[in-house]
Amino acid sequence: MTPRTATPALPLGDDALILSHRLGEWAGNAPVLEEEVALANIALDLLGQARILLSLAGDEDELAYLREERQFRNVQLVEQPNGDFAHTIARQLYFSTYQELLHDHLATTDSELAPLAGKAVKETAYHRDHAEQWTLRLGDGTDESHTRMQRALDALWRYTGELFDPVEGLDDVPWQPLQDIWTARITATLERATLSVPTGPRHGAWSAGGGRRGIHTESFGRLLAEMQHLHRSHPGASW
């Protein structure tokens, strides 16, 4: 491990860890059994990515369970509450499309993260496809599902600009071209789903951001309290 690798491993690991926890909250609550299994599998994939990345940055358990809120470097999008099922799918569509593009790029570089990215891109392609298929079903489904899906896309749009803020240690990533491709792919998916691309700002004063600097939204504290409760209550415990 080198400082050059550890620096970006922390924010990328935090993204995967926090989204994994959010998806795990669907256990026992998904709309159908098959979807509960699918969301659990995606959560486990992300947890596996998080373990590898956080182990590159330090002790994975200490980083996951003993840091305070301001020490986490995940983007604010992944910490957003699950909301109804449409909100979960909108969050997955936005994030997995970004993550697939980033992993696809990192896998072609000489970065020490390249082997992980090469493996993770296959998992992330499945995550993105799963979100796309549900976006199509909900957007082109009933009037109610269409309305809820559009509402979710609009609500989370302001969190997507932060995805393409440069990450320290990933200086060679072409962030603007990746964002252009992301926008084109999201637009194409939403058009197929008969949904509208949100028109709200993704950057500037009216958008969200700051997660990479340790600034998080109100719900994040409750997420951490639940995620860290057992480890903090029984420090050093083992099975």
mmCIF file of C-alpha atoms in Angstrom:
data_model
loop_
_atom_site.group_PDB
_atom_site.id
_atom_site.type_symbol
_atom_site.label_atom_id
_atom_site.label_comp_id
_atom_site.label_asym_id
_atom_site.label_seq_id
_atom_site.Cartn_x
_atom_site.Cartn_y
_atom_site.Cartn_z
ATOM 1 C CA MET A 1 0.000 0.000 0.000
ATOM 2 C CA THR A 2 1.253 3.474 -0.809
ATOM 3 C CA PRO A 3 -0.117 6.857 0.276
ATOM 4 C CA ARG A 4 -1.076 7.365 -3.386
ATOM 5 C CA THR A 5 -3.361 4.327 -3.157
ATOM 6 C CA ALA A 6 -4.625 4.836 0.382
ATOM 7 C CA THR A 7 -5.829 8.374 -0.267
ATOM 8 C CA PRO A 8 -8.501 7.558 -2.886
ATOM 9 C CA ALA A 9 -9.267 4.156 -1.324
ATOM 10 C CA LEU A 10 -10.908 5.834 1.678
ATOM 11 C CA PRO A 11 -13.617 7.873 -0.137
ATOM 12 C CA LEU A 12 -14.324 5.089 -2.637
ATOM 13 C CA GLY A 13 -14.528 2.578 0.220
ATOM 14 C CA ASP A 14 -16.863 4.866 2.157
ATOM 15 C CA ASP A 15 -19.165 5.157 -0.880
ATOM 16 C CA ALA A 16 -19.445 1.365 -1.113
ATOM 17 C CA LEU A 17 -19.807 0.824 2.658
ATOM 18 C CA ILE A 18 -22.574 3.369 3.202
ATOM 19 C CA LEU A 19 -24.600 2.346 0.159
ATOM 20 C CA SER A 20 -24.244 -1.291 1.196
ATOM 21 C CA HIS A 21 -25.730 -0.437 4.583
ATOM 22 C CA ARG A 22 -28.614 1.482 3.015
ATOM 23 C CA LEU A 23 -29.472 -1.433 0.736
ATOM 24 C CA GLY A 24 -29.225 -3.823 3.685
ATOM 25 C CA GLU A 25 -32.058 -1.893 5.317
ATOM 26 C CA TRP A 26 -34.379 -3.457 2.726
ATOM 27 C CA ALA A 27 -33.869 -6.922 4.258
ATOM 28 C CA GLY A 28 -37.319 -8.086 5.273
ATOM 29 C CA ASN A 29 -38.976 -5.058 3.671
ATOM 30 C CA ALA A 30 -38.525 -5.433 -0.116
ATOM 31 C CA PRO A 31 -41.719 -5.442 -2.224
ATOM 32 C CA VAL A 32 -41.179 -9.035 -3.430
ATOM 33 C CA LEU A 33 -38.933 -11.870 -2.252
ATOM 34 C CA GLU A 34 -36.948 -11.980 -5.487
ATOM 35 C CA GLU A 35 -36.126 -8.282 -5.138
ATOM 36 C CA GLU A 36 -35.073 -8.743 -1.533
ATOM 37 C CA VAL A 37 -32.497 -11.289 -2.689
ATOM 38 C CA ALA A 38 -31.310 -9.010 -5.508
ATOM 39 C CA LEU A 39 -30.840 -5.989 -3.235
ATOM 40 C CA ALA A 40 -29.078 -8.134 -0.637
ATOM 41 C CA ASN A 41 -26.684 -9.459 -3.275
ATOM 42 C CA ILE A 42 -25.893 -5.928 -4.472
ATOM 43 C CA ALA A 43 -25.317 -4.879 -0.864
ATOM 44 C CA LEU A 44 -22.907 -7.792 -0.362
ATOM 45 C CA ASP A 45 -21.004 -6.915 -3.549
ATOM 46 C CA LEU A 46 -20.575 -3.359 -2.283
ATOM 47 C CA LEU A 47 -19.551 -4.564 1.167
ATOM 48 C CA GLY A 48 -16.876 -6.726 -0.427
ATOM 49 C CA GLN A 49 -15.581 -3.720 -2.368
ATOM 50 C CA ALA A 50 -15.629 -1.623 0.805
ATOM 51 C CA ARG A 51 -13.618 -4.183 2.782
ATOM 52 C CA ILE A 52 -10.841 -4.285 0.186
ATOM 53 C CA LEU A 53 -10.710 -0.503 -0.225
ATOM 54 C CA LEU A 54 -10.809 0.302 3.486
ATOM 55 C CA SER A 55 -8.125 -2.310 4.193
ATOM 56 C CA LEU A 56 -5.913 -0.362 1.778
ATOM 57 C CA ALA A 57 -6.550 2.788 3.800
ATOM 58 C CA GLY A 58 -6.057 1.259 7.271
ATOM 59 C CA ASP A 59 -7.865 -1.123 9.650
ATOM 60 C CA GLU A 60 -11.207 -1.840 7.971
ATOM 61 C CA ASP A 61 -13.123 -2.382 11.241
ATOM 62 C CA GLU A 62 -11.803 0.760 12.892
ATOM 63 C CA LEU A 63 -12.543 2.800 9.776
ATOM 64 C CA ALA A 64 -16.077 1.429 9.498
ATOM 65 C CA TYR A 65 -17.134 1.420 13.139
ATOM 66 C CA LEU A 66 -15.037 3.887 15.121
ATOM 67 C CA ARG A 67 -14.935 7.021 13.009
ATOM 68 C CA GLU A 68 -17.118 10.015 13.694
ATOM 69 C CA GLU A 69 -19.500 11.479 11.143
ATOM 70 C CA ARG A 70 -17.175 14.237 9.927
ATOM 71 C CA GLN A 71 -14.415 11.686 9.205
ATOM 72 C CA PHE A 72 -16.395 9.838 6.507
ATOM 73 C CA ARG A 73 -15.678 10.851 2.902
ATOM 74 C CA ASN A 74 -18.600 9.311 0.987
ATOM 75 C CA VAL A 75 -20.717 11.363 -1.390
ATOM 76 C CA GLN A 76 -24.039 12.492 0.043
ATOM 77 C CA LEU A 77 -26.040 10.576 -2.582
ATOM 78 C CA VAL A 78 -25.261 7.152 -1.085
ATOM 79 C CA GLU A 79 -26.369 8.164 2.419
ATOM 80 C CA GLN A 80 -29.816 9.338 1.310
ATOM 81 C CA PRO A 81 -32.643 7.361 2.961
ATOM 82 C CA ASN A 82 -34.210 4.541 0.972
ATOM 83 C CA GLY A 83 -37.548 6.359 0.733
ATOM 84 C CA ASP A 84 -40.065 4.360 -1.252
ATOM 85 C CA PHE A 85 -38.820 1.764 -3.743
ATOM 86 C CA ALA A 86 -38.587 4.342 -6.546
ATOM 87 C CA HIS A 87 -36.150 6.430 -4.491
ATOM 88 C CA THR A 88 -33.924 3.395 -3.964
ATOM 89 C CA ILE A 89 -33.952 2.642 -7.697
ATOM 90 C CA ALA A 90 -33.208 6.278 -8.653
ATOM 91 C CA ARG A 91 -30.269 6.323 -6.230
ATOM 92 C CA GLN A 92 -29.006 3.031 -7.660
ATOM 93 C CA LEU A 93 -29.359 4.231 -11.249
ATOM 94 C CA TYR A 94 -27.417 7.430 -10.617
ATOM 95 C CA PHE A 95 -24.673 5.843 -8.502
ATOM 96 C CA SER A 96 -24.125 2.524 -10.293
ATOM 97 C CA THR A 97 -23.848 4.284 -13.679
ATOM 98 C CA TYR A 98 -21.183 6.570 -12.199
ATOM 99 C CA GLN A 99 -19.391 3.715 -10.444
ATOM 100 C CA GLU A 100 -19.292 1.543 -13.565
ATOM 101 C CA LEU A 101 -17.741 4.382 -15.584
ATOM 102 C CA LEU A 102 -15.140 5.071 -12.888
ATOM 103 C CA HIS A 103 -14.195 1.411 -12.444
ATOM 104 C CA ASP A 104 -14.038 0.921 -16.199
ATOM 105 C CA HIS A 105 -11.540 3.775 -16.439
ATOM 106 C CA LEU A 106 -9.450 2.771 -13.407
ATOM 107 C CA ALA A 107 -9.168 -0.800 -14.706
ATOM 108 C CA THR A 108 -7.243 0.465 -17.746
ATOM 109 C CA THR A 109 -4.698 2.479 -15.762
ATOM 110 C CA ASP A 110 -1.472 1.512 -13.973
ATOM 111 C CA SER A 111 -3.065 2.473 -10.653
ATOM 112 C CA GLU A 112 -2.767 0.043 -7.749
ATOM 113 C CA LEU A 113 -6.564 0.151 -7.715
ATOM 114 C CA ALA A 114 -6.720 -1.284 -11.253
ATOM 115 C CA PRO A 115 -7.078 -4.981 -10.227
ATOM 116 C CA LEU A 116 -9.923 -4.168 -7.841
ATOM 117 C CA ALA A 117 -11.604 -1.952 -10.431
ATOM 118 C CA GLY A 118 -11.305 -4.685 -13.065
ATOM 119 C CA LYS A 119 -13.154 -7.124 -10.816
ATOM 120 C CA ALA A 120 -15.656 -4.611 -9.497
ATOM 121 C CA VAL A 121 -16.702 -3.332 -12.917
ATOM 122 C CA LYS A 122 -18.368 -6.675 -13.671
ATOM 123 C CA GLU A 123 -20.402 -6.470 -10.461
ATOM 124 C CA THR A 124 -21.237 -2.829 -11.017
ATOM 125 C CA ALA A 125 -22.441 -3.504 -14.572
ATOM 126 C CA TYR A 126 -25.006 -5.873 -13.049
ATOM 127 C CA HIS A 127 -26.004 -3.248 -10.461
ATOM 128 C CA ARG A 128 -26.497 -0.664 -13.234
ATOM 129 C CA ASP A 129 -28.491 -3.082 -15.389
ATOM 130 C CA HIS A 130 -30.720 -3.978 -12.428
ATOM 131 C CA ALA A 131 -31.444 -0.287 -11.795
ATOM 132 C CA GLU A 132 -32.079 0.390 -15.482
ATOM 133 C CA GLN A 133 -34.560 -2.478 -15.796
ATOM 134 C CA TRP A 134 -36.529 -1.262 -12.775
ATOM 135 C CA THR A 135 -36.443 2.335 -14.064
ATOM 136 C CA LEU A 136 -37.994 1.134 -17.321
ATOM 137 C CA ARG A 137 -40.654 -0.920 -15.506
ATOM 138 C CA LEU A 138 -41.631 1.874 -13.144
ATOM 139 C CA GLY A 139 -41.402 4.717 -15.653
ATOM 140 C CA ASP A 140 -43.358 2.924 -18.357
ATOM 141 C CA GLY A 141 -45.696 1.177 -15.936
ATOM 142 C CA THR A 142 -48.789 2.613 -14.301
ATOM 143 C CA ASP A 143 -49.541 6.306 -13.792
ATOM 144 C CA GLU A 144 -48.710 5.858 -10.105
ATOM 145 C CA SER A 145 -45.353 4.163 -10.699
ATOM 146 C CA HIS A 146 -44.452 6.740 -13.348
ATOM 147 C CA THR A 147 -45.241 9.622 -10.985
ATOM 148 C CA ARG A 148 -43.284 8.122 -8.101
ATOM 149 C CA MET A 149 -40.259 7.328 -10.274
ATOM 150 C CA GLN A 150 -40.164 10.853 -11.694
ATOM 151 C CA ARG A 151 -40.533 12.314 -8.205
ATOM 152 C CA ALA A 152 -37.590 10.221 -6.973
ATOM 153 C CA LEU A 153 -35.378 11.169 -9.915
ATOM 154 C CA ASP A 154 -36.131 14.864 -9.370
ATOM 155 C CA ALA A 155 -35.495 14.676 -5.608
ATOM 156 C CA LEU A 156 -32.074 13.017 -5.918
ATOM 157 C CA TRP A 157 -30.833 14.942 -8.966
ATOM 158 C CA ARG A 158 -29.223 17.655 -6.844
ATOM 159 C CA TYR A 159 -26.910 15.065 -5.276
ATOM 160 C CA THR A 160 -25.431 13.843 -8.567
ATOM 161 C CA GLY A 161 -23.062 16.717 -9.349
ATOM 162 C CA GLU A 162 -20.851 15.748 -6.412
ATOM 163 C CA LEU A 163 -20.143 12.386 -8.032
ATOM 164 C CA PHE A 164 -17.780 14.100 -10.437
ATOM 165 C CA ASP A 165 -15.901 16.323 -8.029
ATOM 166 C CA PRO A 166 -12.230 15.294 -8.355
ATOM 167 C CA VAL A 167 -11.086 12.744 -5.770
ATOM 168 C CA GLU A 168 -7.690 13.345 -4.190
ATOM 169 C CA GLY A 169 -5.238 10.749 -5.452
ATOM 170 C CA LEU A 170 -7.155 10.112 -8.689
ATOM 171 C CA ASP A 171 -5.587 12.982 -10.577
ATOM 172 C CA ASP A 172 -5.563 11.160 -13.914
ATOM 173 C CA VAL A 173 -9.320 10.508 -14.017
ATOM 174 C CA PRO A 174 -11.002 12.601 -16.767
ATOM 175 C CA TRP A 175 -13.897 13.745 -14.581
ATOM 176 C CA GLN A 176 -15.641 16.019 -17.098
ATOM 177 C CA PRO A 177 -15.666 13.453 -19.948
ATOM 178 C CA LEU A 178 -16.952 10.819 -17.495
ATOM 179 C CA GLN A 179 -19.703 13.200 -16.446
ATOM 180 C CA ASP A 180 -20.633 13.816 -20.085
ATOM 181 C CA ILE A 181 -20.936 10.066 -20.708
ATOM 182 C CA TRP A 182 -22.917 9.635 -17.474
ATOM 183 C CA THR A 183 -25.358 12.359 -18.518
ATOM 184 C CA ALA A 184 -25.823 10.807 -21.961
ATOM 185 C CA ARG A 185 -26.486 7.336 -20.529
ATOM 186 C CA ILE A 186 -28.914 8.575 -17.877
ATOM 187 C CA THR A 187 -30.740 10.642 -20.503
ATOM 188 C CA ALA A 188 -31.051 7.646 -22.833
ATOM 189 C CA THR A 189 -32.405 5.418 -20.038
ATOM 190 C CA LEU A 190 -34.949 7.983 -18.881
ATOM 191 C CA GLU A 191 -36.170 8.602 -22.421
ATOM 192 C CA ARG A 192 -36.699 4.845 -22.898
ATOM 193 C CA ALA A 193 -38.649 4.828 -19.623
ATOM 194 C CA THR A 194 -40.845 7.755 -20.816
ATOM 195 C CA LEU A 195 -39.421 9.835 -17.960
ATOM 196 C CA SER A 196 -38.045 13.380 -18.067
ATOM 197 C CA VAL A 197 -34.458 14.292 -17.274
ATOM 198 C CA PRO A 198 -34.601 16.503 -14.143
ATOM 199 C CA THR A 199 -33.907 20.171 -14.788
ATOM 200 C CA GLY A 200 -32.691 21.255 -11.349
ATOM 201 C CA PRO A 201 -29.100 22.354 -10.678
ATOM 202 C CA ARG A 202 -26.409 19.726 -10.097
ATOM 203 C CA HIS A 203 -23.684 22.192 -9.181
ATOM 204 C CA GLY A 204 -23.485 25.460 -7.274
ATOM 205 C CA ALA A 205 -25.322 26.934 -4.336
ATOM 206 C CA TRP A 206 -28.611 25.112 -4.966
ATOM 207 C CA SER A 207 -27.083 21.669 -5.299
ATOM 208 C CA ALA A 208 -25.883 19.251 -2.626
ATOM 209 C CA GLY A 209 -22.272 18.369 -1.950
ATOM 210 C CA GLY A 210 -19.505 18.381 0.611
ATOM 211 C CA GLY A 211 -19.526 14.679 1.462
ATOM 212 C CA ARG A 212 -15.927 14.301 0.324
ATOM 213 C CA ARG A 213 -15.024 17.012 2.869
ATOM 214 C CA GLY A 214 -16.892 15.301 5.699
ATOM 215 C CA ILE A 215 -20.089 17.353 5.448
ATOM 216 C CA HIS A 216 -23.114 15.071 5.608
ATOM 217 C CA THR A 217 -26.891 15.278 5.667
ATOM 218 C CA GLU A 218 -29.140 14.958 8.690
ATOM 219 C CA SER A 219 -29.978 11.302 8.151
ATOM 220 C CA PHE A 220 -26.329 10.246 8.136
ATOM 221 C CA GLY A 221 -25.953 10.453 11.914
ATOM 222 C CA ARG A 222 -28.830 8.003 12.416
ATOM 223 C CA LEU A 223 -27.329 5.639 9.824
ATOM 224 C CA LEU A 224 -23.978 5.642 11.627
ATOM 225 C CA ALA A 225 -25.626 5.116 15.017
ATOM 226 C CA GLU A 226 -27.315 1.980 13.743
ATOM 227 C CA MET A 227 -24.304 0.703 11.789
ATOM 228 C CA GLN A 228 -21.798 1.231 14.615
ATOM 229 C CA HIS A 229 -23.999 0.347 17.608
ATOM 230 C CA LEU A 230 -22.953 -3.291 18.093
ATOM 231 C CA HIS A 231 -19.215 -2.735 17.634
ATOM 232 C CA ARG A 232 -19.143 0.256 19.960
ATOM 233 C CA SER A 233 -21.264 -1.524 22.593
ATOM 234 C CA HIS A 234 -18.980 -4.573 22.688
ATOM 235 C CA PRO A 235 -15.467 -3.362 21.786
ATOM 236 C CA GLY A 236 -13.070 -6.171 20.987
ATOM 237 C CA ALA A 237 -15.794 -8.824 21.022
ATOM 238 C CA SER A 238 -15.455 -11.846 18.730
ATOM 239 C CA TRP A 239 -17.634 -14.805 17.849
#
